[in-house]
CSV table of C-alpha atoms in Angstrom, one decimal:
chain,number,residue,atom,x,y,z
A,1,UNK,CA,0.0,0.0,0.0
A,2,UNK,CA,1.2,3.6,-0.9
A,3,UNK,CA,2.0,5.2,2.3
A,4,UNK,CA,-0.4,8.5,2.9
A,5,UNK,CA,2.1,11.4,3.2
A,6,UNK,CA,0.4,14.4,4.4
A,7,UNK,CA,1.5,18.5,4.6
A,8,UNK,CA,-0.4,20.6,6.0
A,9,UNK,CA,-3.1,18.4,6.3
A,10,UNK,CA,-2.7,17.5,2.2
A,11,UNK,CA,-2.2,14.4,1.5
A,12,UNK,CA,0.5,13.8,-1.1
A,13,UNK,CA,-2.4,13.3,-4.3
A,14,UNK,CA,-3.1,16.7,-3.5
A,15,UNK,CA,0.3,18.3,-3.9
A,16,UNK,CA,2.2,19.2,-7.9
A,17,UNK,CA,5.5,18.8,-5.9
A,18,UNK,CA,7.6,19.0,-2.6
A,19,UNK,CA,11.1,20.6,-3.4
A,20,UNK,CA,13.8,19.6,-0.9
A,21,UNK,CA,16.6,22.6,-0.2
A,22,UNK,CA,19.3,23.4,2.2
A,23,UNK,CA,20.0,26.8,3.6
A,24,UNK,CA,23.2,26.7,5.8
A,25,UNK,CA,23.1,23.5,6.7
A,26,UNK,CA,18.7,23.8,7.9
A,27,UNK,CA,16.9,21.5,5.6
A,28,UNK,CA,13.6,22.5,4.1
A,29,UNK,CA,10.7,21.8,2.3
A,30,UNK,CA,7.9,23.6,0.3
A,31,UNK,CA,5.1,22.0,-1.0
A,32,UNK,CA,3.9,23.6,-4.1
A,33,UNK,CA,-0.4,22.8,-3.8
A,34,UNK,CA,-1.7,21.8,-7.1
A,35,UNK,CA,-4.8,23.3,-5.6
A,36,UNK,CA,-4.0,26.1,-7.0
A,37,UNK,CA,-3.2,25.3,-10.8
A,38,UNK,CA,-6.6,22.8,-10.6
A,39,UNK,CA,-8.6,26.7,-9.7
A,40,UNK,CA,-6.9,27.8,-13.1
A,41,UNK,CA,-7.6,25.6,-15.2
A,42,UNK,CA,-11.1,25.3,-13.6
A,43,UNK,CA,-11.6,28.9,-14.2
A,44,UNK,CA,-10.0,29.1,-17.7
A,45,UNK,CA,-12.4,26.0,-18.2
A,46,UNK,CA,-15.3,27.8,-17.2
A,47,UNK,CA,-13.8,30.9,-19.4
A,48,UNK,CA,-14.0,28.3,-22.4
A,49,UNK,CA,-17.5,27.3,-22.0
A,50,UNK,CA,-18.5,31.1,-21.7
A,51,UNK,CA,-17.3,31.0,-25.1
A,52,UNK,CA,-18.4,27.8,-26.6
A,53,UNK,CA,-22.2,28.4,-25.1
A,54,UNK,CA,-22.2,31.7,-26.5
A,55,UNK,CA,-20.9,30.7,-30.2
A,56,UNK,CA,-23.6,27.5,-30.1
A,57,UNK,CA,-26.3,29.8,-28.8
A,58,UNK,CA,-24.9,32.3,-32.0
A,59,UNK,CA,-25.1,29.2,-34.6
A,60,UNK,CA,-28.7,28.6,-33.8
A,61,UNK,CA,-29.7,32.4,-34.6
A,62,UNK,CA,-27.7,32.0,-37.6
A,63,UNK,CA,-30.0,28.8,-38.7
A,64,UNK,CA,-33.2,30.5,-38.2
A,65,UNK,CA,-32.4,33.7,-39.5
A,66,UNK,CA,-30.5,31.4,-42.9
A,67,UNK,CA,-33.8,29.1,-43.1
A,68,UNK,CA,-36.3,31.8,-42.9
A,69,UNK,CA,-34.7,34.1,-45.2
A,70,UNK,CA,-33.9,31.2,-47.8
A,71,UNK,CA,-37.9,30.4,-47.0
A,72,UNK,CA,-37.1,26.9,-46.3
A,73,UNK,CA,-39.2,27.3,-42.7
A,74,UNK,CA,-42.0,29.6,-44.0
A,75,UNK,CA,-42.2,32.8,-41.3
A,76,UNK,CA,-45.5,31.4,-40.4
A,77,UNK,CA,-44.2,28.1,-39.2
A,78,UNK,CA,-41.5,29.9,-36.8
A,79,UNK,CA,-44.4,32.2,-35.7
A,80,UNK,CA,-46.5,28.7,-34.4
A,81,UNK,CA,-42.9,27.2,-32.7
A,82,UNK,CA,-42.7,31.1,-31.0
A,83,UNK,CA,-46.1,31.0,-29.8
A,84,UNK,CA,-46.3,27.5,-28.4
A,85,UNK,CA,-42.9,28.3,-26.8
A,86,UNK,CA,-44.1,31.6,-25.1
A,87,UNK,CA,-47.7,30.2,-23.8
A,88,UNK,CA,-46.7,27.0,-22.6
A,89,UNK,CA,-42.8,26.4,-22.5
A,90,UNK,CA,-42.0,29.8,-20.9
A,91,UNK,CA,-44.1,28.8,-17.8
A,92,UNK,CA,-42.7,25.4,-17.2
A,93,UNK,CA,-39.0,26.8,-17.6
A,94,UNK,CA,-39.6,29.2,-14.6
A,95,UNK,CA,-41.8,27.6,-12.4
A,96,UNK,CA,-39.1,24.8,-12.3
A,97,UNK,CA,-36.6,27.1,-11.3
A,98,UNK,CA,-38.4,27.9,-8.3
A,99,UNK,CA,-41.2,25.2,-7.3
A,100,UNK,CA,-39.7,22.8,-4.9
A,101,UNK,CA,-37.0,25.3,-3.3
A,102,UNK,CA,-38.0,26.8,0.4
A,103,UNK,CA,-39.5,30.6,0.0
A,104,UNK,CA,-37.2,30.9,2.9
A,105,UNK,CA,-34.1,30.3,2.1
A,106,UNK,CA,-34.3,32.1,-1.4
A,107,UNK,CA,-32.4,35.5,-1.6
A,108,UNK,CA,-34.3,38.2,-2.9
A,109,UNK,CA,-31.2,40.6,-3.5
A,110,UNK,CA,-30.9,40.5,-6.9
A,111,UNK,CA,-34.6,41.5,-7.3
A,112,UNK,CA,-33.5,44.5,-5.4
A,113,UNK,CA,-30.6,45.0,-7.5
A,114,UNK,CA,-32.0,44.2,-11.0
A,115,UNK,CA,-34.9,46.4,-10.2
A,116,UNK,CA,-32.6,49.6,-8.8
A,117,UNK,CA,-30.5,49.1,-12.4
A,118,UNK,CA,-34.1,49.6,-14.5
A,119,UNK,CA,-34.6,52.6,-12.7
A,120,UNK,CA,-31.0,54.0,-12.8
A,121,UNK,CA,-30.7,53.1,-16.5
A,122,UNK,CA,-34.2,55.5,-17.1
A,123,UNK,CA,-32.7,58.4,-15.0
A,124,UNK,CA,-29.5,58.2,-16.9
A,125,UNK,CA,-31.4,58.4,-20.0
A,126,UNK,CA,-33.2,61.3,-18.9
A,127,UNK,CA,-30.7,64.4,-20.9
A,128,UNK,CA,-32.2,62.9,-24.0
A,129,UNK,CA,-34.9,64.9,-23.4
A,130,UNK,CA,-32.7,68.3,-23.3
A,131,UNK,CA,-31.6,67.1,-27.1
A,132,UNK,CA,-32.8,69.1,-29.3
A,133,UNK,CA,-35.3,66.6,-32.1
A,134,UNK,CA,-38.4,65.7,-33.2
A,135,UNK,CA,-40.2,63.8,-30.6
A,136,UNK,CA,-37.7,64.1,-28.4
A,137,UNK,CA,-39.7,61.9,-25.1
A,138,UNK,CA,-40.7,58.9,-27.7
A,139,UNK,CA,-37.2,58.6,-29.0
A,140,UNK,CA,-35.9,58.9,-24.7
A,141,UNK,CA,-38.7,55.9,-24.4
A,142,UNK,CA,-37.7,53.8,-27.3
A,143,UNK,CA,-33.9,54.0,-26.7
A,144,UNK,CA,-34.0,53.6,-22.9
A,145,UNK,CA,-36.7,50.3,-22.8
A,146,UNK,CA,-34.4,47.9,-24.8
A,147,UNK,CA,-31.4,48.9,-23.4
A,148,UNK,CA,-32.9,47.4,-19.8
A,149,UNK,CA,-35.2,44.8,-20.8
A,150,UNK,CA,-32.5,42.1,-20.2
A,151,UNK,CA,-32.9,38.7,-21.5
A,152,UNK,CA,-32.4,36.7,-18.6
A,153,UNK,CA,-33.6,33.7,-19.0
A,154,UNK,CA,-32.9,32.6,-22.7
A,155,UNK,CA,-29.6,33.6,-23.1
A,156,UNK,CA,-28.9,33.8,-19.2
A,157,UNK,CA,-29.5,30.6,-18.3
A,158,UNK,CA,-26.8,28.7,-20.9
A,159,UNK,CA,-24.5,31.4,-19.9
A,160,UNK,CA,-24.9,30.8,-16.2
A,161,UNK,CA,-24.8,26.8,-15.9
A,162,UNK,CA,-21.6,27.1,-18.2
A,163,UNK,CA,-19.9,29.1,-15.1
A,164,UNK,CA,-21.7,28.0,-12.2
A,165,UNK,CA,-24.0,25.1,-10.5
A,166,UNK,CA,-27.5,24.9,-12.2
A,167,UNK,CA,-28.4,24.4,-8.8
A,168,UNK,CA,-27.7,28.5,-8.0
A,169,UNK,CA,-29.9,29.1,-10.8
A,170,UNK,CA,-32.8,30.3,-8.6
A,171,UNK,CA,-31.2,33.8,-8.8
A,172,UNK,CA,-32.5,34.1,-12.6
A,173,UNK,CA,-36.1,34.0,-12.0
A,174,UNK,CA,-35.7,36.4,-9.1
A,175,UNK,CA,-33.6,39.2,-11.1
A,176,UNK,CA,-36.0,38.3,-14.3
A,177,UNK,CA,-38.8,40.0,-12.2
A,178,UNK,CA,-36.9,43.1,-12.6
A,179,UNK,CA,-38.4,43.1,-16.1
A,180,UNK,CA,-41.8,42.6,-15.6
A,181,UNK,CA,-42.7,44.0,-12.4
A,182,UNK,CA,-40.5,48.1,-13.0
A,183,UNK,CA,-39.0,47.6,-16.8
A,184,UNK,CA,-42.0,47.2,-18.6
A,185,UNK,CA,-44.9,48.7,-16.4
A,186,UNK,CA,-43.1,52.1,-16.4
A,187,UNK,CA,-42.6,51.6,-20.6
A,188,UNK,CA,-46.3,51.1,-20.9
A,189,UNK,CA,-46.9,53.5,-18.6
A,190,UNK,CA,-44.3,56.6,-20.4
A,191,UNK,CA,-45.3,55.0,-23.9
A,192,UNK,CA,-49.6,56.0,-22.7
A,193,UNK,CA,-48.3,59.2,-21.7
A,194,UNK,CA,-46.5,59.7,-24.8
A,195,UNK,CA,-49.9,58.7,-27.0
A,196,UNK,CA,-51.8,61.4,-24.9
A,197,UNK,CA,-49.5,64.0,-25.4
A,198,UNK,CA,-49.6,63.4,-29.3
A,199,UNK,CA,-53.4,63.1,-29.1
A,200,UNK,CA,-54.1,66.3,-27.0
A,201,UNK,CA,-51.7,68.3,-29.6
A,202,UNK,CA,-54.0,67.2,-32.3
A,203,UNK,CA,-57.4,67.6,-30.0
A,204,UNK,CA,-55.9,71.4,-29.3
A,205,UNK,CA,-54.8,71.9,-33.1
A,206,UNK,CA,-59.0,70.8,-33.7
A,207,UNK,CA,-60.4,73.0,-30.7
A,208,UNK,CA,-61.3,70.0,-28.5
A,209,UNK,CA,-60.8,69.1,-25.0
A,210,UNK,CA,-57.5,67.2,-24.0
A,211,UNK,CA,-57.9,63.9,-22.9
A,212,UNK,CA,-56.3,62.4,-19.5
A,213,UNK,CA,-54.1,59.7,-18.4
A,214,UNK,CA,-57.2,57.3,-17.2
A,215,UNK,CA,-57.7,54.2,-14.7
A,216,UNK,CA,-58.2,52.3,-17.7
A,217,UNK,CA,-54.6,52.5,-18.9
A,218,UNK,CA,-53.6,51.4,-15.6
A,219,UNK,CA,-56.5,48.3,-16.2
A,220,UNK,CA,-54.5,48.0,-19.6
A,221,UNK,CA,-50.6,47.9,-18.4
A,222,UNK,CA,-52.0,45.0,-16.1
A,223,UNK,CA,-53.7,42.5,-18.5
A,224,UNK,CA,-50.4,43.2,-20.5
A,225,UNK,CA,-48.4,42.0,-17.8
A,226,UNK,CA,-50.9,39.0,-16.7
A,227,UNK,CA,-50.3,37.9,-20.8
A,228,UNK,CA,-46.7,37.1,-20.2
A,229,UNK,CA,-45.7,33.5,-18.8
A,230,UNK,CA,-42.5,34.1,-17.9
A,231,UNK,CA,-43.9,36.4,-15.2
A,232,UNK,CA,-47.4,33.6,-14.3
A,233,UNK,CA,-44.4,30.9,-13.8
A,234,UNK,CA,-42.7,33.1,-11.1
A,235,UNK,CA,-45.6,33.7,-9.5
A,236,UNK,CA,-46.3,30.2,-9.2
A,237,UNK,CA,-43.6,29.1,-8.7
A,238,UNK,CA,-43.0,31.8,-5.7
A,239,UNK,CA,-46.4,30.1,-4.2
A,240,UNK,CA,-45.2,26.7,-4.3
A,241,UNK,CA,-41.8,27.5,-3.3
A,242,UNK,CA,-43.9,29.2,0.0
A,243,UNK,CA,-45.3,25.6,1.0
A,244,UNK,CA,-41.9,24.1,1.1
A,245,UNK,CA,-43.0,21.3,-0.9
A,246,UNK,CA,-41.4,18.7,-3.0
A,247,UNK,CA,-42.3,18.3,-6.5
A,248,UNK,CA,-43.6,15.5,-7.6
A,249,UNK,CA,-41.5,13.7,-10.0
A,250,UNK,CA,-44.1,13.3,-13.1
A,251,UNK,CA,-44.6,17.6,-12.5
A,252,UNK,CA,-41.0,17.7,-12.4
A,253,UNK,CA,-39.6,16.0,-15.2
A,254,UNK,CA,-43.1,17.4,-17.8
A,255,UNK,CA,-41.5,21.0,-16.7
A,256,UNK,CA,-38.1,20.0,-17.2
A,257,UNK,CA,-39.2,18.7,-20.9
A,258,UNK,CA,-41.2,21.3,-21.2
A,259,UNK,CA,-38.4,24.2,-20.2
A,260,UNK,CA,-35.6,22.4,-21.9
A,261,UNK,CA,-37.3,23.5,-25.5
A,262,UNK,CA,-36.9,26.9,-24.9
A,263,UNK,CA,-33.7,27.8,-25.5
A,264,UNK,CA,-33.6,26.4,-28.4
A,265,UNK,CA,-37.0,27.4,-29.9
A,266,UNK,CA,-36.8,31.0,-28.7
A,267,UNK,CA,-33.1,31.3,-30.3
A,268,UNK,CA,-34.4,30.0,-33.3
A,269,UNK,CA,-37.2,32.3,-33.6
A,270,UNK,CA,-35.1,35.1,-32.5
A,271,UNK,CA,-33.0,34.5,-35.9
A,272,UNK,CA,-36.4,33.9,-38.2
A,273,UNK,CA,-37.7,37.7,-36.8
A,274,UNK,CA,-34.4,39.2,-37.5
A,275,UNK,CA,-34.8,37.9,-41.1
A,276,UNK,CA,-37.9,40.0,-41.6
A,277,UNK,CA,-36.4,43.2,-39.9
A,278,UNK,CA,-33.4,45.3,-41.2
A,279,UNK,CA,-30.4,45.1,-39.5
A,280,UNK,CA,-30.1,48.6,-37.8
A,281,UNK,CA,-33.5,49.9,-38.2
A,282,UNK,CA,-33.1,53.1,-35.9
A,283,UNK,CA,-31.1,56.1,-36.6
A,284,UNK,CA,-26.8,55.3,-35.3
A,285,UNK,CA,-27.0,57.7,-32.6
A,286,UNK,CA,-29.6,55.6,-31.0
A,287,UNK,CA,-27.8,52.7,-31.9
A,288,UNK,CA,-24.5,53.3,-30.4
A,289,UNK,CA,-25.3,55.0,-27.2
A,290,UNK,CA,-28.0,52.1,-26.9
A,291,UNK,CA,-25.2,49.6,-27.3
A,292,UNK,CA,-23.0,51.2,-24.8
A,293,UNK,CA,-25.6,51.4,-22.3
A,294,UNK,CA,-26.4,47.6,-22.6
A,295,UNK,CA,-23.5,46.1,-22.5
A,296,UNK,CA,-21.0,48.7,-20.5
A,297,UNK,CA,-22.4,50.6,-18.5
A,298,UNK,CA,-25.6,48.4,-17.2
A,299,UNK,CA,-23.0,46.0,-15.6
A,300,UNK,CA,-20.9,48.5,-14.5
A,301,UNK,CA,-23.9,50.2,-12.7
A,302,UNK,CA,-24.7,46.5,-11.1
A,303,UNK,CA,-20.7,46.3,-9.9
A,304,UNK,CA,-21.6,49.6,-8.3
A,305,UNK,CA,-25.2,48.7,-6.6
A,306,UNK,CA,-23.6,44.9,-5.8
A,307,UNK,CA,-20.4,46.8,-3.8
A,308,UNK,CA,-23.0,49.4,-2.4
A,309,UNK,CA,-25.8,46.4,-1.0
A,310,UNK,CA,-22.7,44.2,0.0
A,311,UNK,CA,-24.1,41.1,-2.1
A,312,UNK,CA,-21.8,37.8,-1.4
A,313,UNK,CA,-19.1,38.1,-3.9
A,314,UNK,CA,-20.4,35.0,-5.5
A,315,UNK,CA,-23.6,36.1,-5.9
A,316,UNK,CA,-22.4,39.6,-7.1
A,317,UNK,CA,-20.6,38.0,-9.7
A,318,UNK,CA,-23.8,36.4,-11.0
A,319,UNK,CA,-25.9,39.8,-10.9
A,320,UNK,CA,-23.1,41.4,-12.9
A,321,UNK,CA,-23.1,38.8,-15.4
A,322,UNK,CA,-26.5,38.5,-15.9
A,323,UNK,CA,-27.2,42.6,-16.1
A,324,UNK,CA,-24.8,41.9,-19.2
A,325,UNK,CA,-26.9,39.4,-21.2
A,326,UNK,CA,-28.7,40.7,-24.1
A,327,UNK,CA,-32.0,42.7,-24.8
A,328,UNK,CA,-34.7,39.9,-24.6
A,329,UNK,CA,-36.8,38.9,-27.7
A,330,UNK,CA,-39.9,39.9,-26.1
A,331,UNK,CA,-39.1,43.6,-26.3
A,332,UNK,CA,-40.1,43.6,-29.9
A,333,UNK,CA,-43.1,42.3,-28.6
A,334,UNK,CA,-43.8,44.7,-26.0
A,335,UNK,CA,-43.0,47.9,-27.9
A,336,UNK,CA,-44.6,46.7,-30.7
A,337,UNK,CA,-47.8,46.3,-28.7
A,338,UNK,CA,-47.1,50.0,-27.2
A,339,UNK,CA,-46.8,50.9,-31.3
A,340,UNK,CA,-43.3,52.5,-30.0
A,341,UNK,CA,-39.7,52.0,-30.4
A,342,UNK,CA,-40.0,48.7,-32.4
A,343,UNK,CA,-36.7,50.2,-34.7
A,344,UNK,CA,-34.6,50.4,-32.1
A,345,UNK,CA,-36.3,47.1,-30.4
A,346,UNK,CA,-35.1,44.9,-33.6
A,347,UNK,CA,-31.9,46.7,-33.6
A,348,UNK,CA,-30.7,45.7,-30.4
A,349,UNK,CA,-31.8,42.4,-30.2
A,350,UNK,CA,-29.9,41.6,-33.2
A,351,UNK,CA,-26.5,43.2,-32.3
A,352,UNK,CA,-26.7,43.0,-28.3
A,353,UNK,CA,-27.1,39.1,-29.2
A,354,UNK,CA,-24.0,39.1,-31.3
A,355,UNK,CA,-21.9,41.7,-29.0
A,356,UNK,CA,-22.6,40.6,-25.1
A,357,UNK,CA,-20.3,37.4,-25.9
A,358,UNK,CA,-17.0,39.2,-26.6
A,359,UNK,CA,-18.0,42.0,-23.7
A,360,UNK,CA,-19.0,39.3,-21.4
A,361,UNK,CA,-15.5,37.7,-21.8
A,362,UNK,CA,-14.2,41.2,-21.0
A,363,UNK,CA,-16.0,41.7,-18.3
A,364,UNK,CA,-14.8,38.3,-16.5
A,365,UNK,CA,-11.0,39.4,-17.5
A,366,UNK,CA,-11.8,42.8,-15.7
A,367,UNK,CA,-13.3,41.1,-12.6
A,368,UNK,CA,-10.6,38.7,-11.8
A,369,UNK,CA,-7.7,41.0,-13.1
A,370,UNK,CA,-8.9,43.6,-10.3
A,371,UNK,CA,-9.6,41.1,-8.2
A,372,UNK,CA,-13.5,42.4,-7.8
A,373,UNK,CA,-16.4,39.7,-6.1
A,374,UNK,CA,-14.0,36.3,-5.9
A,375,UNK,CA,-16.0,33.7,-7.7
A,376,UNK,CA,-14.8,31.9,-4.1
């Protein structure tokens, strides 16, 4: 038998090597821990995946996109795969991620966070409105929208099992609600204002009374919000999680089927809408300072709140990474319901799709080379 050899409570498996030296006559050792090198190439194996998950996550855009604009998959067919994804598969991914976990034990932090960075990202967009232009509050409400509607969940997800335990992945749903709870109830609610200011010009230009911001808006901006599953799931999945109960396993594995299609589907589709669209369908102004919001300064404002709320560095990590994910599909959606800011909408969630995976790698270089919330 190989005898055990232990330093420092190592034993000898766990050490890359033991050098022997002699300093005036004193003999020494030093162990050099392999423990360290093993963290390395863990992390530059985590680096990799970042990568490789992103590029697969790219191909599949690429296919849709290639097979809807060669009409090989008619736009109508994508269209039934998008809708049977969003009513039914966008549930199941969510409620998953939360039924079956104890209420108690979850961390509500990044809520806090991810809602704080909507509101920040509206304030900062605010001087838009000193520019002088033609409809100078719709363009502030169609630039700032899509530059803080994340995509959380779709792109998040593959991004965040690549670097960390699928296990932790109960702090996606809770940021997500960032989106639907502040991010698009304050679109809907600027995007009505903006409609009654257009309509009272024209009412005033005819000689008729101005019309008022009413409680049925308000009744409007909340059957919007009760339309989208990925919100319904978190709420249910909240409940249940409040019981403390166990799944049962024929639940657990339908959702897990169920959720497992999304990705795929929703990237798919993603590529098939940006075949219809032009590439940069918003004036490059919009288009740059959009993109610099989005993918720089949105995570640098989350390193900022993170350090300020005194998250776990682990955790921090995870906000930061996620606040740099791309402009969720759905906004086109949204602001094309709102009939506002769908340009700009399309725009960014065609390049923010193809730009977050080069930033994101930047941004995980920045963090460990300054040493900022140890991924410990």
């Amino acid at each position: 038998m190989r005898p055990c050899i232990k330093f420092r409570g190592k034993t000898i498996e766990h050490l890359l090597f033991v050098k022997h030296f002699n300093i005036n006559g004193v003999f020494f050792e030093k162990a050099y821990s392999n423990l360290f090198f093993e963290k390395k190439r863990h992390s530059m194996t985590d680096f990799s995946n970042v990568i490789q998950v992103g590029v697969s996550m790219l191909l599949i855009v690429i296919l849709g996109f290639t097979l809807t604009k060669l009409n090989i998959i008619p736009k109508c067919e994508s269209d039934l795969i998008n809708k049977f994804s969003a009513r039914i598969c966008f549930f199941a991914l969510t409620f998953r991620s939360l039924a079956g976990n104890n209420i108690r034990e979850m961390n509500f932090m990044p809520l806090a966070v991810g809602g704080l960075l909507v509101i920040i990202g509206y304030i900062i967009c605010l001087p838009m409105l000193l520019i002088p232009m033609k409809s100078r509050f719709a363009t502030y409400i169609s630039t700032t929208f899509p530059t803080i509607y994340v995509n959380y969940v779709i792109s998040g997800i593959p991004i965040f099992e690549s670097m960390w335990d699928p296990a932790e992945a109960t702090v996606i749903p809770i940021i997500f609600l960032s989106n639907d709870l502040i991010a698009s109830p304050i679109f809907f609610i600027l995007a009505n204002v903006n409609e009654i200011m257009i309509e009272n010009r024209r009412l005033v230009a005819e000689g008729k009374p101005k019309r008022k911001f009413s409680f049925r808006t308000i009744i409007q901006i909340i059957l919007n919000m009760c339309q989208n599953m990925f919100l319904i799931g978190n709420i249910f999945g909240l409940i249940y999680a409040s019981t403390a109960w166990k799944v049962c396993t024929f639940v657990r594995e339908a959702m897990k089927l169920l959720g497992d299609c999304v990705l795929a589907f929703s990237l798919f589709c993603v590529g098939a809408f940006l075949s219809q669209h032009s590439l940069i369908s918003c004036h490059w102004s919009q288009f740059v300072f959009a993109m610099i919001m989005k993918l720089i300064i949105a995570p640098l404002i989350m390193c900022l709140l993170c350090a300020a709320f005194k998250l776990p560095s682990r955790l921090a990590r995870q906000c930061i990474i996620l606040s740099g994910q791309p402009t969720a599909a759905s906004c086109f959606a949204i602001t094309d319901t709102a009939k506002l800011g769908t340009g700009v909408s399309s725009t960014m969630i065609f390049w923010s799709t193809f730009g977050f995976i080069p930033l994101l790698v930047l941004w995980v270089y920045v963090l460990d080379t300054l040493h900022l919330f140890p991924d410990n």
